[in-house]
mmCIF file of C-alpha atoms and ligand atoms in Angstrom:
data_model
loop_
_atom_site.group_PDB
_atom_site.id
_atom_site.type_symbol
_atom_site.label_atom_id
_atom_site.label_comp_id
_atom_site.label_asym_id
_atom_site.label_seq_id
_atom_site.Cartn_x
_atom_site.Cartn_y
_atom_site.Cartn_z
ATOM 1 C CA UNK A 1 28.386 -16.121 20.710
ATOM 2 C CA UNK A 2 27.749 -13.718 23.583
ATOM 3 C CA UNK A 3 24.602 -13.764 25.681
ATOM 4 C CA UNK A 4 23.645 -10.377 24.306
ATOM 5 C CA UNK A 5 23.838 -11.669 20.758
ATOM 6 C CA UNK A 6 21.765 -14.694 21.675
ATOM 7 C CA UNK A 7 19.201 -12.514 23.379
ATOM 8 C CA UNK A 8 18.890 -10.114 20.499
ATOM 9 C CA UNK A 9 18.539 -12.982 18.037
ATOM 10 C CA UNK A 10 15.910 -14.573 20.194
ATOM 11 C CA UNK A 11 14.007 -11.302 20.237
ATOM 12 C CA UNK A 12 14.027 -10.894 16.487
ATOM 13 C CA UNK A 13 10.807 -12.482 15.381
ATOM 14 C CA UNK A 14 7.370 -11.415 14.223
ATOM 15 C CA UNK A 15 6.438 -10.425 17.764
ATOM 16 C CA UNK A 16 9.388 -8.171 18.525
ATOM 17 C CA UNK A 17 8.666 -4.473 18.672
ATOM 18 C CA UNK A 18 10.181 -2.188 16.077
ATOM 19 C CA UNK A 19 10.897 1.500 16.236
ATOM 20 C CA UNK A 20 9.718 3.317 13.130
ATOM 21 C CA UNK A 21 9.199 7.014 13.065
ATOM 22 C CA UNK A 22 8.936 8.490 16.561
ATOM 23 C CA UNK A 23 6.918 5.579 17.888
ATOM 24 C CA UNK A 24 7.302 1.891 18.429
ATOM 25 C CA UNK A 25 5.288 -0.760 16.620
ATOM 26 C CA UNK A 26 4.317 -3.491 19.057
ATOM 27 C CA UNK A 27 5.153 -6.248 16.564
ATOM 28 C CA UNK A 28 6.330 -6.757 12.963
ATOM 29 C CA UNK A 29 2.961 -8.003 11.702
ATOM 30 C CA UNK A 30 1.441 -5.524 9.267
ATOM 31 C CA UNK A 31 -2.017 -5.515 7.743
ATOM 32 C CA UNK A 32 -1.462 -4.918 4.021
ATOM 33 C CA UNK A 33 -3.596 -2.425 2.095
ATOM 34 C CA UNK A 34 -6.712 -4.189 0.805
ATOM 35 C CA UNK A 35 -9.354 -2.793 -1.534
ATOM 36 C CA UNK A 36 -12.748 -3.806 -0.109
ATOM 37 C CA UNK A 37 -15.155 -1.370 -1.850
ATOM 38 C CA UNK A 38 -17.391 -0.883 1.183
ATOM 39 C CA UNK A 39 -17.375 2.856 1.765
ATOM 40 C CA UNK A 40 -20.573 4.759 0.992
ATOM 41 C CA UNK A 41 -21.683 5.973 -2.431
ATOM 42 C CA UNK A 42 -19.997 9.330 -1.786
ATOM 43 C CA UNK A 43 -16.701 7.581 -1.052
ATOM 44 C CA UNK A 44 -16.954 8.349 2.659
ATOM 45 C CA UNK A 45 -15.858 5.626 5.134
ATOM 46 C CA UNK A 46 -18.643 4.144 7.261
ATOM 47 C CA UNK A 47 -19.132 2.785 10.783
ATOM 48 C CA UNK A 48 -18.752 -0.689 9.309
ATOM 49 C CA UNK A 49 -15.318 0.314 7.986
ATOM 50 C CA UNK A 50 -14.447 1.579 11.480
ATOM 51 C CA UNK A 51 -15.300 -1.712 13.112
ATOM 52 C CA UNK A 52 -13.352 -3.633 10.434
ATOM 53 C CA UNK A 53 -10.153 -1.703 11.153
ATOM 54 C CA UNK A 54 -10.659 -1.745 14.909
ATOM 55 C CA UNK A 55 -11.037 -5.533 14.857
ATOM 56 C CA UNK A 56 -7.544 -5.728 13.318
ATOM 57 C CA UNK A 57 -5.793 -3.311 15.722
ATOM 58 C CA UNK A 58 -3.530 -5.963 17.255
ATOM 59 C CA UNK A 59 -1.404 -5.808 14.101
ATOM 60 C CA UNK A 60 1.793 -3.843 14.705
ATOM 61 C CA UNK A 61 0.678 -1.553 11.885
ATOM 62 C CA UNK A 62 -2.446 -1.296 9.736
ATOM 63 C CA UNK A 63 -2.095 0.169 6.261
ATOM 64 C CA UNK A 64 -5.529 1.124 5.006
ATOM 65 C CA UNK A 65 -6.946 0.227 1.648
ATOM 66 C CA UNK A 66 -6.048 2.737 -1.051
ATOM 67 C CA UNK A 67 -7.804 6.059 -0.481
ATOM 68 C CA UNK A 68 -8.044 8.204 -3.588
ATOM 69 C CA UNK A 69 -6.490 11.650 -3.357
ATOM 70 C CA UNK A 70 -9.088 13.172 -5.703
ATOM 71 C CA UNK A 71 -12.307 12.135 -7.488
ATOM 72 C CA UNK A 72 -10.163 11.479 -10.605
ATOM 73 C CA UNK A 73 -7.980 9.154 -8.538
ATOM 74 C CA UNK A 74 -10.766 6.571 -8.149
ATOM 75 C CA UNK A 75 -10.998 3.422 -10.242
ATOM 76 C CA UNK A 76 -13.658 1.353 -8.507
ATOM 77 C CA UNK A 77 -17.009 2.020 -6.828
ATOM 78 C CA UNK A 78 -17.219 2.626 -3.071
ATOM 79 C CA UNK A 79 -13.523 3.094 -2.419
ATOM 80 C CA UNK A 80 -12.876 5.736 0.243
ATOM 81 C CA UNK A 81 -11.378 9.121 -0.546
ATOM 82 C CA UNK A 82 -9.174 11.446 1.507
ATOM 83 C CA UNK A 83 -9.862 14.731 -0.282
ATOM 84 C CA UNK A 84 -12.907 16.250 1.473
ATOM 85 C CA UNK A 85 -13.996 17.162 4.981
ATOM 86 C CA UNK A 86 -16.626 14.417 5.336
ATOM 87 C CA UNK A 87 -13.991 11.820 4.527
ATOM 88 C CA UNK A 88 -11.552 13.344 7.027
ATOM 89 C CA UNK A 89 -14.210 13.288 9.761
ATOM 90 C CA UNK A 90 -15.080 9.683 9.005
ATOM 91 C CA UNK A 91 -11.424 8.596 8.932
ATOM 92 C CA UNK A 92 -10.875 10.377 12.276
ATOM 93 C CA UNK A 93 -13.388 8.007 13.861
ATOM 94 C CA UNK A 94 -11.425 5.104 12.408
ATOM 95 C CA UNK A 95 -8.011 6.300 13.612
ATOM 96 C CA UNK A 96 -9.509 6.954 17.068
ATOM 97 C CA UNK A 97 -10.968 3.443 17.164
ATOM 98 C CA UNK A 98 -7.631 1.861 16.214
ATOM 99 C CA UNK A 99 -5.665 4.008 18.669
ATOM 100 C CA UNK A 100 -8.135 3.178 21.436
ATOM 101 C CA UNK A 101 -7.098 -0.470 20.985
ATOM 102 C CA UNK A 102 -3.390 0.407 21.008
ATOM 103 C CA UNK A 103 -2.926 0.038 17.247
ATOM 104 C CA UNK A 104 -1.122 2.163 14.675
ATOM 105 C CA UNK A 105 -2.541 3.086 11.284
ATOM 106 C CA UNK A 106 -1.153 4.586 8.056
ATOM 107 C CA UNK A 107 -3.403 5.549 5.156
ATOM 108 C CA UNK A 108 -2.491 4.544 1.623
ATOM 109 C CA UNK A 109 -2.644 7.485 -0.818
ATOM 110 C CA UNK A 110 -3.951 6.285 -4.165
ATOM 111 C CA UNK A 111 -4.448 7.580 -7.677
ATOM 112 C CA UNK A 112 -5.380 4.890 -10.182
ATOM 113 C CA UNK A 113 -4.375 6.844 -13.295
ATOM 114 C CA UNK A 114 -5.576 4.917 -16.345
ATOM 115 C CA UNK A 115 -7.157 2.065 -14.356
ATOM 116 C CA UNK A 116 -10.628 3.586 -14.307
ATOM 117 C CA UNK A 117 -14.026 3.013 -15.881
ATOM 118 C CA UNK A 118 -16.788 5.083 -17.457
ATOM 119 C CA UNK A 119 -19.114 6.068 -14.637
ATOM 120 C CA UNK A 120 -16.294 6.325 -12.104
ATOM 121 C CA UNK A 121 -14.552 9.414 -13.482
ATOM 122 C CA UNK A 122 -16.288 12.758 -12.833
ATOM 123 C CA UNK A 123 -18.447 13.731 -15.861
ATOM 124 C CA UNK A 124 -17.383 10.501 -17.543
ATOM 125 C CA UNK A 125 -14.152 12.233 -18.554
ATOM 126 C CA UNK A 126 -11.274 10.059 -19.748
ATOM 127 C CA UNK A 127 -8.947 8.862 -17.013
ATOM 128 C CA UNK A 128 -5.494 10.412 -16.673
ATOM 129 C CA UNK A 129 -2.210 8.664 -17.434
ATOM 130 C CA UNK A 130 1.394 9.536 -18.314
ATOM 131 C CA UNK A 131 0.662 8.512 -21.931
ATOM 132 C CA UNK A 132 -2.548 7.742 -23.832
ATOM 133 C CA UNK A 133 -2.012 3.980 -23.601
ATOM 134 C CA UNK A 134 -4.973 1.881 -22.510
ATOM 135 C CA UNK A 135 -4.688 -0.981 -20.028
ATOM 136 C CA UNK A 136 -6.135 -4.246 -21.351
ATOM 137 C CA UNK A 137 -9.763 -4.894 -20.450
ATOM 138 C CA UNK A 138 -12.774 -2.659 -20.132
ATOM 139 C CA UNK A 139 -10.933 0.525 -19.225
ATOM 140 C CA UNK A 140 -11.430 3.844 -20.935
ATOM 141 C CA UNK A 141 -8.800 5.267 -23.242
ATOM 142 C CA UNK A 142 -6.799 7.565 -20.937
ATOM 143 C CA UNK A 143 -5.781 11.103 -21.738
ATOM 144 C CA UNK A 144 -2.075 11.913 -21.395
ATOM 145 C CA UNK A 145 -1.506 14.315 -18.505
ATOM 146 C CA UNK A 146 -0.245 17.663 -19.748
ATOM 147 C CA UNK A 147 3.028 18.917 -18.372
ATOM 148 C CA UNK A 148 1.270 21.867 -16.728
ATOM 149 C CA UNK A 149 -1.123 19.506 -14.899
ATOM 150 C CA UNK A 150 1.540 17.498 -13.104
ATOM 151 C CA UNK A 151 2.056 20.006 -10.308
ATOM 152 C CA UNK A 152 -1.706 20.047 -9.703
ATOM 153 C CA UNK A 153 -1.690 16.299 -9.126
ATOM 154 C CA UNK A 154 1.314 16.621 -6.797
ATOM 155 C CA UNK A 155 -0.730 19.225 -4.914
ATOM 156 C CA UNK A 156 -3.567 16.730 -4.600
ATOM 157 C CA UNK A 157 -1.139 14.341 -2.900
ATOM 158 C CA UNK A 158 -0.029 17.171 -0.622
ATOM 159 C CA UNK A 159 -3.642 18.002 0.304
ATOM 160 C CA UNK A 160 -4.402 14.358 0.903
ATOM 161 C CA UNK A 161 -1.378 14.097 3.213
ATOM 162 C CA UNK A 162 -2.564 17.180 5.128
ATOM 163 C CA UNK A 163 -6.005 15.610 5.407
ATOM 164 C CA UNK A 164 -4.440 12.368 6.635
ATOM 165 C CA UNK A 165 -2.658 14.212 9.429
ATOM 166 C CA UNK A 166 -5.889 16.047 10.326
ATOM 167 C CA UNK A 167 -7.660 12.679 10.443
ATOM 168 C CA UNK A 168 -5.182 11.396 13.033
ATOM 169 C CA UNK A 169 -3.237 8.897 10.943
ATOM 170 C CA UNK A 170 0.191 7.865 12.209
ATOM 171 C CA UNK A 171 1.522 8.220 8.684
ATOM 172 C CA UNK A 172 0.841 7.735 4.993
ATOM 173 C CA UNK A 173 1.910 5.154 2.441
ATOM 174 C CA UNK A 174 2.399 6.459 -1.098
ATOM 175 C CA UNK A 175 1.018 3.817 -3.455
ATOM 176 C CA UNK A 176 3.568 3.540 -6.258
ATOM 177 C CA UNK A 177 2.780 -0.096 -7.103
ATOM 178 C CA UNK A 178 0.441 -2.425 -8.965
ATOM 179 C CA UNK A 179 -0.048 -0.493 -12.170
ATOM 180 C CA UNK A 180 -1.646 2.641 -10.714
ATOM 181 C CA UNK A 181 -0.650 6.216 -11.561
ATOM 182 C CA UNK A 182 2.830 6.470 -10.059
ATOM 183 C CA UNK A 183 3.762 2.995 -11.309
ATOM 184 C CA UNK A 184 2.470 4.039 -14.757
ATOM 185 C CA UNK A 185 5.102 6.797 -14.699
ATOM 186 C CA UNK A 186 7.839 4.420 -13.531
ATOM 187 C CA UNK A 187 7.472 1.602 -16.072
ATOM 188 C CA UNK A 188 8.036 2.117 -19.783
ATOM 189 C CA UNK A 189 5.058 0.056 -21.015
ATOM 190 C CA UNK A 190 2.805 2.891 -19.857
ATOM 191 C CA UNK A 191 5.149 5.874 -19.983
ATOM 192 C CA UNK A 192 6.233 7.009 -23.405
ATOM 193 C CA UNK A 193 6.452 10.676 -22.645
ATOM 194 C CA UNK A 194 8.995 12.779 -24.469
ATOM 195 C CA UNK A 195 9.283 15.504 -21.802
ATOM 196 C CA UNK A 196 11.343 15.240 -18.611
ATOM 197 C CA UNK A 197 8.843 12.780 -17.075
ATOM 198 C CA UNK A 198 9.562 10.094 -19.678
ATOM 199 C CA UNK A 199 12.557 8.309 -21.189
ATOM 200 C CA UNK A 200 15.416 7.437 -18.822
ATOM 201 C CA UNK A 201 15.075 6.187 -15.249
ATOM 202 C CA UNK A 202 15.705 9.606 -13.785
ATOM 203 C CA UNK A 203 12.844 11.081 -15.793
ATOM 204 C CA UNK A 204 10.404 8.266 -15.089
ATOM 205 C CA UNK A 205 11.169 8.439 -11.349
ATOM 206 C CA UNK A 206 10.696 12.219 -11.225
ATOM 207 C CA UNK A 207 6.951 12.129 -10.529
ATOM 208 C CA UNK A 208 7.350 9.666 -7.634
ATOM 209 C CA UNK A 209 10.085 11.783 -6.066
ATOM 210 C CA UNK A 210 8.040 14.961 -6.437
ATOM 211 C CA UNK A 211 5.083 13.305 -4.743
ATOM 212 C CA UNK A 212 7.302 11.994 -1.947
ATOM 213 C CA UNK A 213 8.863 15.409 -1.483
ATOM 214 C CA UNK A 214 5.437 17.051 -1.139
ATOM 215 C CA UNK A 215 4.169 14.411 1.259
ATOM 216 C CA UNK A 216 7.365 14.425 3.337
ATOM 217 C CA UNK A 217 7.156 18.215 3.679
ATOM 218 C CA UNK A 218 3.639 17.744 5.030
ATOM 219 C CA UNK A 219 4.056 14.733 7.337
ATOM 220 C CA UNK A 220 7.800 14.455 7.990
ATOM 221 C CA UNK A 221 9.827 11.672 6.384
ATOM 222 C CA UNK A 222 9.442 9.345 9.370
ATOM 223 C CA UNK A 223 5.697 9.207 8.723
ATOM 224 C CA UNK A 224 5.909 8.326 5.041
ATOM 225 C CA UNK A 225 6.215 4.861 3.535
ATOM 226 C CA UNK A 226 6.192 3.854 -0.131
ATOM 227 C CA UNK A 227 4.985 0.706 -1.896
ATOM 228 C CA UNK A 228 6.582 -0.671 -5.077
ATOM 229 C CA UNK A 229 5.869 -3.799 -7.169
ATOM 230 C CA UNK A 230 8.775 -4.294 -9.605
ATOM 231 C CA UNK A 231 7.621 -7.524 -11.266
ATOM 232 C CA UNK A 232 3.858 -7.352 -10.898
ATOM 233 C CA UNK A 233 2.106 -7.556 -14.279
ATOM 234 C CA UNK A 234 -1.359 -6.763 -12.851
ATOM 235 C CA UNK A 235 -3.070 -3.916 -14.760
ATOM 236 C CA UNK A 236 -1.138 -4.708 -17.972
ATOM 237 C CA UNK A 237 2.214 -3.651 -16.560
ATOM 238 C CA UNK A 238 5.748 -4.464 -17.672
ATOM 239 C CA UNK A 239 9.102 -2.795 -18.061
ATOM 240 C CA UNK A 240 11.954 -3.381 -20.480
ATOM 241 C CA UNK A 241 14.499 -3.593 -17.619
ATOM 242 C CA UNK A 242 12.807 -3.818 -14.238
ATOM 243 C CA UNK A 243 15.978 -4.653 -12.327
ATOM 244 C CA UNK A 244 17.846 -1.564 -13.500
ATOM 245 C CA UNK A 245 14.787 0.650 -13.136
ATOM 246 C CA UNK A 246 13.859 -0.405 -9.622
ATOM 247 C CA UNK A 247 17.472 -0.508 -8.426
ATOM 248 C CA UNK A 248 17.664 3.118 -9.488
ATOM 249 C CA UNK A 249 14.341 3.948 -7.809
ATOM 250 C CA UNK A 250 15.366 2.342 -4.522
ATOM 251 C CA UNK A 251 18.721 4.158 -4.534
ATOM 252 C CA UNK A 252 16.814 7.429 -4.839
ATOM 253 C CA UNK A 253 14.733 6.489 -1.795
ATOM 254 C CA UNK A 254 17.760 5.956 0.448
ATOM 255 C CA UNK A 255 18.452 9.593 1.328
ATOM 256 C CA UNK A 256 14.784 10.274 2.107
ATOM 257 C CA UNK A 257 14.780 8.477 5.499
ATOM 258 C CA UNK A 258 11.291 7.107 4.997
ATOM 259 C CA UNK A 259 9.386 5.105 7.596
ATOM 260 C CA UNK A 260 9.719 2.044 5.338
ATOM 261 C CA UNK A 261 9.861 0.618 1.838
ATOM 262 C CA UNK A 262 6.989 -1.815 1.210
ATOM 263 C CA UNK A 263 7.795 -4.286 -1.521
ATOM 264 C CA UNK A 264 5.326 -6.490 -3.385
ATOM 265 C CA UNK A 265 7.751 -9.305 -4.122
ATOM 266 C CA UNK A 266 5.837 -11.013 -6.939
ATOM 267 C CA UNK A 267 2.568 -11.197 -8.827
ATOM 268 C CA UNK A 268 -0.589 -10.169 -6.950
ATOM 269 C CA UNK A 269 -3.406 -11.680 -8.999
ATOM 270 C CA UNK A 270 -2.414 -14.976 -10.545
ATOM 271 C CA UNK A 271 -4.387 -14.656 -13.774
ATOM 272 C CA UNK A 272 -1.356 -12.813 -15.188
ATOM 273 C CA UNK A 273 2.207 -14.005 -15.534
ATOM 274 C CA UNK A 274 4.676 -12.217 -13.278
ATOM 275 C CA UNK A 275 7.370 -10.297 -15.056
ATOM 276 C CA UNK A 276 10.362 -11.991 -13.488
ATOM 277 C CA UNK A 277 12.655 -12.276 -16.532
ATOM 278 C CA UNK A 278 14.105 -15.292 -14.695
ATOM 279 C CA UNK A 279 17.030 -13.207 -13.480
ATOM 280 C CA UNK A 280 15.400 -10.569 -11.333
ATOM 281 C CA UNK A 281 14.163 -11.456 -7.894
ATOM 282 C CA UNK A 282 12.878 -8.181 -6.429
ATOM 283 C CA UNK A 283 13.912 -9.379 -2.967
ATOM 284 C CA UNK A 284 17.445 -8.314 -3.963
ATOM 285 C CA UNK A 285 16.305 -4.712 -3.582
ATOM 286 C CA UNK A 286 16.535 -5.306 0.146
ATOM 287 C CA UNK A 287 20.319 -5.231 -0.314
ATOM 288 C CA UNK A 288 20.148 -1.773 -1.865
ATOM 289 C CA UNK A 289 17.679 -0.232 0.551
ATOM 290 C CA UNK A 290 19.192 1.173 3.734
ATOM 291 C CA UNK A 291 16.000 1.773 5.732
ATOM 292 C CA UNK A 292 13.185 -0.397 7.125
ATOM 293 C CA UNK A 293 12.092 -2.999 4.586
ATOM 294 C CA UNK A 294 8.598 -4.505 4.565
ATOM 295 C CA UNK A 295 8.043 -7.714 2.577
ATOM 296 C CA UNK A 296 4.677 -8.538 1.063
ATOM 297 C CA UNK A 297 3.035 -11.372 -0.783
ATOM 298 C CA UNK A 298 2.165 -14.903 0.095
ATOM 299 C CA UNK A 299 3.881 -15.038 3.484
ATOM 300 C CA UNK A 300 2.694 -17.260 6.308
ATOM 301 C CA UNK A 301 3.878 -17.379 9.895
ATOM 302 C CA UNK A 302 6.835 -19.647 9.141
ATOM 303 C CA UNK A 303 8.121 -17.843 6.070
ATOM 304 C CA UNK A 304 7.604 -14.427 7.672
ATOM 305 C CA UNK A 305 9.450 -15.493 10.814
ATOM 306 C CA UNK A 306 12.291 -16.846 8.699
ATOM 307 C CA UNK A 307 12.466 -13.596 6.726
ATOM 308 C CA UNK A 308 12.775 -11.575 9.918
ATOM 309 C CA UNK A 309 15.224 -13.917 11.613
ATOM 310 C CA UNK A 310 17.517 -13.890 8.588
ATOM 311 C CA UNK A 311 17.104 -10.108 8.302
ATOM 312 C CA UNK A 312 15.611 -10.376 4.826
ATOM 313 C CA UNK A 313 12.800 -8.166 6.147
ATOM 314 C CA UNK A 314 12.137 -5.879 9.102
ATOM 315 C CA UNK A 315 8.353 -6.157 8.768
ATOM 316 C CA UNK A 316 6.016 -8.452 6.849
ATOM 317 C CA UNK A 317 2.571 -7.487 5.602
ATOM 318 C CA UNK A 318 -0.314 -9.912 5.202
ATOM 319 C CA UNK A 319 -3.319 -9.288 2.967
ATOM 320 C CA UNK A 320 -5.670 -12.229 2.464
ATOM 321 C CA UNK A 321 -4.878 -13.605 5.914
ATOM 322 C CA UNK A 322 -6.069 -10.360 7.531
ATOM 323 C CA UNK A 323 -9.329 -10.427 5.585
ATOM 324 C CA UNK A 324 -10.337 -13.692 7.205
ATOM 325 C CA UNK A 325 -8.480 -13.395 10.516
ATOM 326 C CA UNK A 326 -9.022 -10.110 12.322
ATOM 327 C CA UNK A 327 -7.013 -11.539 15.218
ATOM 328 C CA UNK A 328 -4.215 -12.828 13.008
ATOM 329 C CA UNK A 329 -1.606 -11.660 15.534
ATOM 330 C CA UNK A 330 -3.109 -13.770 18.333
ATOM 331 C CA UNK A 331 -3.567 -16.733 15.987
ATOM 332 C CA UNK A 332 0.107 -16.549 14.970
ATOM 333 C CA UNK A 333 1.119 -16.275 18.612
ATOM 334 C CA UNK A 334 -0.918 -19.329 19.604
ATOM 335 C CA UNK A 335 -0.330 -21.260 16.371
ATOM 336 C CA UNK A 336 -4.116 -21.397 16.118
ATOM 337 C CA UNK A 337 -5.975 -22.514 13.029
ATOM 338 C CA UNK A 338 -6.681 -19.805 10.439
ATOM 339 C CA UNK A 339 -10.070 -18.961 8.920
ATOM 340 C CA UNK A 340 -10.266 -19.297 5.145
ATOM 341 C CA UNK A 341 -10.861 -16.196 3.015
ATOM 342 C CA UNK A 342 -14.135 -16.117 1.098
ATOM 343 C CA UNK A 343 -13.214 -14.560 -2.240
ATOM 344 C CA UNK A 344 -16.865 -13.972 -3.229
ATOM 345 C CA UNK A 345 -17.228 -11.321 -0.517
ATOM 346 C CA UNK A 346 -13.844 -9.734 -1.053
ATOM 347 C CA UNK A 347 -14.960 -6.713 -3.115
ATOM 348 C CA UNK A 348 -18.114 -4.823 -2.218
ATOM 349 C CA UNK A 349 -21.189 -5.947 -0.306
ATOM 350 C CA UNK A 350 -22.119 -5.678 3.339
ATOM 351 C CA UNK A 351 -21.040 -7.048 6.714
ATOM 352 C CA UNK A 352 -20.818 -10.565 5.356
ATOM 353 C CA UNK A 353 -17.222 -11.513 4.702
ATOM 354 C CA UNK A 354 -16.128 -8.173 6.116
ATOM 355 C CA UNK A 355 -16.717 -7.825 9.851
ATOM 356 C CA UNK A 356 -18.141 -11.259 10.649
ATOM 357 C CA UNK A 357 -15.077 -13.492 10.477
ATOM 358 C CA UNK A 358 -14.918 -15.282 13.820
ATOM 359 C CA UNK A 359 -12.401 -14.317 16.495
ATOM 360 C CA UNK A 360 -10.699 -16.877 18.693
ATOM 361 C CA UNK A 361 -12.542 -17.365 21.969
ATOM 362 C CA UNK A 362 -11.017 -15.101 24.602
ATOM 363 C CA UNK A 363 -9.183 -17.119 27.221
ATOM 364 C CA UNK A 364 -8.046 -15.295 30.315
HETATM 365 C C1 PHB B 401 -7.321 -4.822 -6.344
HETATM 366 O O1 PHB B 401 -8.408 -4.313 -6.107
HETATM 367 O O2 PHB B 401 -7.217 -5.956 -6.791
HETATM 368 C C2 PHB B 401 -6.125 -4.065 -6.042
HETATM 369 C C3 PHB B 401 -6.228 -2.749 -5.672
HETATM 370 C C4 PHB B 401 -5.101 -2.056 -5.399
HETATM 371 C C5 PHB B 401 -3.898 -2.687 -5.483
HETATM 372 C C6 PHB B 401 -3.798 -3.981 -5.834
HETATM 373 C C7 PHB B 401 -4.934 -4.688 -6.112
HETATM 374 O O3 PHB B 401 -2.779 -2.036 -5.219
#
């Protein structure tokens, strides 16, 4: 093996920089999108949110919590939006704070579709979904989106992407995972449409590709990532053939030259059984995808390093670990002990369990 090969292998770990888009990430450690329900009652990010993101700016890339693209896109209280001027101004303070610390930040564009509650939707209207099929639990019965309404929702994504650029984000991640609107179009448990948005894979993927097209035209493909979760059953999701469906979806992503594909490689909340069908390991999608691949779910320093060294991933995102360890990057670097995540303060509340996790003492 030549010296050059040895050197490049030695460089390939969690701490090696990576070029995505027209800028370089300083390492491969990504903060995964995390719903925290701590924006204000008008869905505007707060100073507390700003500090939270700034504390985590040593990640190579931060992906924000899902930010709804419209009032209808919300499914939980106090999640931030990215559809009005107050939200843009508040996010601008956050992107400035992260950039000041040398970090990079993408915003996740979110529409929950049918995963919404009475009291969350404007005028208590039914939530919107590809088909009028309710998710299990206390959700409202959704109303099937009319064909003529689809372009309006695509326009909401476009506006949100414009707002994201105005707010100073380095890019956007289109949330097409975890049983929310775009995923509801992709998988056949929730999409039984008889028009050209339902039926075969091409039809079910149409909405995702339209959204990506609109967002790419706004931001440029190098500033757009997408998140998929092929076997995640969270939010009552399943598909009759996830391997064929998601292989098709990923093939369609190849020509788009996105910043990255972000893959949730299993089941996110363990109260449900993952839809693995024994035969389909979503990690095999890495073989199909030709661009930057970001792995997510349950990684630690060792498994993430192994994934990067064996080229199973270009980037790895960490969720729970970033909740409790704002300085996760430094802790990984030093092999320092990790704080434990307090699940009671995960969703909603105040500073506690949000911006008060201890940092390592600074040693210069
Ligand atoms: C959650 O709040 O549990 C949640 C939100 C968005 C996701 C996944 C999980 O994509």
